[in-house]
Amino acid sequence: MRTEIEGRDLVSLKGVHKAFGSFEVLRGVELGVAKGEVAAIIGPSGSGKSTILRTINGLTPVDHGVIQLGDITVTDPKVDKVALRHRVGMVFQQYNLFPHKTVLENVAMAPIQVLKEPRKDVEERARNLLAGMRLTEKALAYPGELSGGQQQRVAIARALCMQPEVILFDEVTAALDPEMVKEVLSAVRKVAEDGMTCILVTHEMRFAREAANRVFFTDKGVIVEQGEPKAFFANPQDPRTKEFLDKVL
Amino acid sequence: MLELFRQFALELKASGINLTILYDAFDFERFVSGLATTCALVVLCTFFSILIGAAGATVLGLSRGPAAMLVCAYVALIRNTPLLVQMYFFYFAVGSLMPVGQNAIGLPVPMIGNFTWAVIALSLYAGAFNVETFRSGIGAVHGSYEEAALALGYSRFKAFRYVVAPLGLRFSFASLANNLVDLTKATTVAYAIGVAELLYVSNQIWSDSLNTFEMMNVMLAIYLLLTGIVVWIIGRAQRAMRLPGFGVN
Ligand SMILES: Nc1ncnc2c1ncn2[C@@H]1O[C@H](COP(=O)(O)OP(=O)(O)OP(=O)(O)O)[C@@H](O)[C@H]1O
Ligand SMILES: [Mg+2]
């Protein structure tokens, strides 16, 4: 199945290099994700997982390499940032909701202020998304009044409200208490099942195995190994992957 | 009612406390006009100094170029020279370079009067401190909020306008209250260039009526009241903008 869509990836990174000062964080990352796919990126801390995500929406500029998102060349210095970020949403580990705005405003403000969509339409969409996240009654609450799990679900709704083609999830459950991890993971899963292309960095191996179509393993700034989750977890090829999986499973 | 006041003041006078402003119409008028001038100085300079502070902090928040250097130079100059010298500088040095008009009988009149110079000098003075206040408030806003806004397609300017600045303002209130209390007290320096504010008229009153002790006490009470009002108003604004469920304020 994978081979027939090769070369027609929605998101592709080719030979991506990035250094902070003299420290090379990404050393030739190759990665492709097709439309509708759910890709999980796993790997040791500091291996560059977050940096990979941040290069895809242009938050971190790269030194070399090409990143393509559909017909947008992310690595083009003249890239239209608004168009790019309209098409790629991002959900952060620390939620990063705006504390001075209500939940509804958090979800609706970017489409209104950035995309200039009519407020009425956006708010209706935002309310529907909040309902989908089971947060209807929290629309007028402020982020500080919600639990971590609720805040993260608002952050997912906020990303969805931009109607992106791809959503990047960066360890979205890492800051949560165990009982809230489940509710957020099922929200992510719902987004994926609705056909959204998802790239998620996660430490939840079980989730990666169950929800992803494809798993990428990063180590020291390169993608060491990738594959379908079943084969990947059952029979890792690279010794570095084996070592990592032995530690975390 | 007024008659009661008069009666009371005359009784006080008999017991040795000579508050001319309560029973003498001329002193009362002088006093009220001085108080009004002081209030006008406080209100106008508060307004302009906050504008200056916001503009300066915006420049510092968004650029590192020559504009930012100019703002830094302005802040350094104002913070490191005495207010009285600044006041004299504007009134005597800059004022002497300004065009001069003529009044009805052909005498020269400066186009910019001493009240206006006082407003300019005091606004620039308090403005410099407000730049620092807002700048440090903005500095206290964690970068992740700006990042979340950028990821939603906001430009740096819009992220500043809608996310970083509103949050930074909330971190600025304590220091802003300090600056504005200081400004309220600093309006007395306008005396030095002949603005008939509260200190100026009080001086006239005690010179004529020889009630220095009484007028000193009246002045202390009035400035306490004025600074109290300033602090109260800022407290109100701060409460109105508090972030529900958020640690601050
Ligand atoms: N802005 C930056 N400046 C300097 N170094 C950075 C910067 N961002 C990331 N790094 C470094 O790059 C390396 C990779 O960071 P990254 O956040 O991508 O790792 P990660 O795989 O997401 O790790 P974790 O699992 O801990 O989140 C780390 O060593 C980090 O210290
Ligand atoms: Mg990370």
Coordinates of N, CA, C and O and ligand atoms in Angstrom, one line a residue, chain A residues 20 23 25 44-51 171 203, ligand 1:
Chain A
F20 N 22.0 24.1 15.8 CA 22.0 25.3 16.7 C 23.4 25.6 17.1 O 24.0 24.8 17.9
F23 N 26.0 22.7 17.2 CA 25.4 21.4 17.6 C 24.4 21.0 16.5 O 23.4 21.7 16.3
V25 N 21.5 19.3 15.2 CA 20.3 18.6 15.7 C 19.7 17.7 14.7 O 19.2 16.6 15.0
P44 N 14.8 8.7 21.3 CA 15.3 9.1 22.6 C 15.1 10.7 22.7 O 15.0 11.4 21.7
S45 N 15.1 11.1 24.0 CA 15.1 12.5 24.2 C 16.3 13.2 23.6 O 17.4 12.7 23.7
G46 N 16.0 14.4 23.0 CA 17.1 15.1 22.4 C 17.5 14.6 21.0 O 18.4 15.2 20.4
S47 N 16.7 13.7 20.4 CA 17.1 13.1 19.1 C 16.6 14.0 18.0 O 16.9 13.7 16.8
G48 N 15.8 15.1 18.3 CA 15.4 16.0 17.3 C 14.0 15.9 16.9 O 13.6 16.5 15.8
K49 N 13.2 15.2 17.6 CA 11.8 14.9 17.2 C 11.0 16.2 17.2 O 10.3 16.5 16.2
S50 N 11.1 17.0 18.2 CA 10.3 18.3 18.2 C 10.8 19.2 17.1 O 10.0 19.9 16.4
T51 N 12.1 19.2 16.9 CA 12.7 20.0 15.9 C 12.2 19.7 14.5 O 11.9 20.5 13.7
E171 N 4.2 15.5 21.6 CA 4.1 14.9 23.0 C 2.9 15.5 23.7 O 3.1 16.1 24.8
H203 N 5.6 9.5 23.3 CA 6.3 8.5 24.2 C 5.4 7.3 24.5 O 5.8 6.4 25.2
Ligands
LIG1 N1 16.4 26.7 20.0 C1 17.3 25.9 20.4 N2 18.6 26.3 20.6 C2 19.6 25.5 20.9 N3 19.4 24.2 21.0 C3 18.2 23.6 20.8 C4 17.1 24.5 20.4 N4 16.0 23.7 20.3 C5 16.4 22.4 20.5 N5 17.7 22.4 20.8 C6 18.5 21.2 21.1 O1 18.3 20.3 20.0 C7 18.2 18.9 20.5 C8 17.0 18.3 20.0 O2 15.9 19.0 20.5 P1 14.4 18.4 20.3 O3 13.6 19.3 21.2 O4 14.1 18.4 18.9 O5 14.5 17.0 20.9 P2 13.3 16.0 21.2 O6 13.7 14.7 20.4 O7 12.0 16.6 20.9 O8 13.5 15.7 22.7 P3 12.4 15.4 23.8 O9 12.0 14.0 23.7 O10 13.2 15.6 25.1 O11 11.4 16.4 23.6 C9 18.3 19.0 22.0 O12 19.6 18.7 22.4 C10 18.0 20.5 22.3 O13 18.8 20.9 23.4

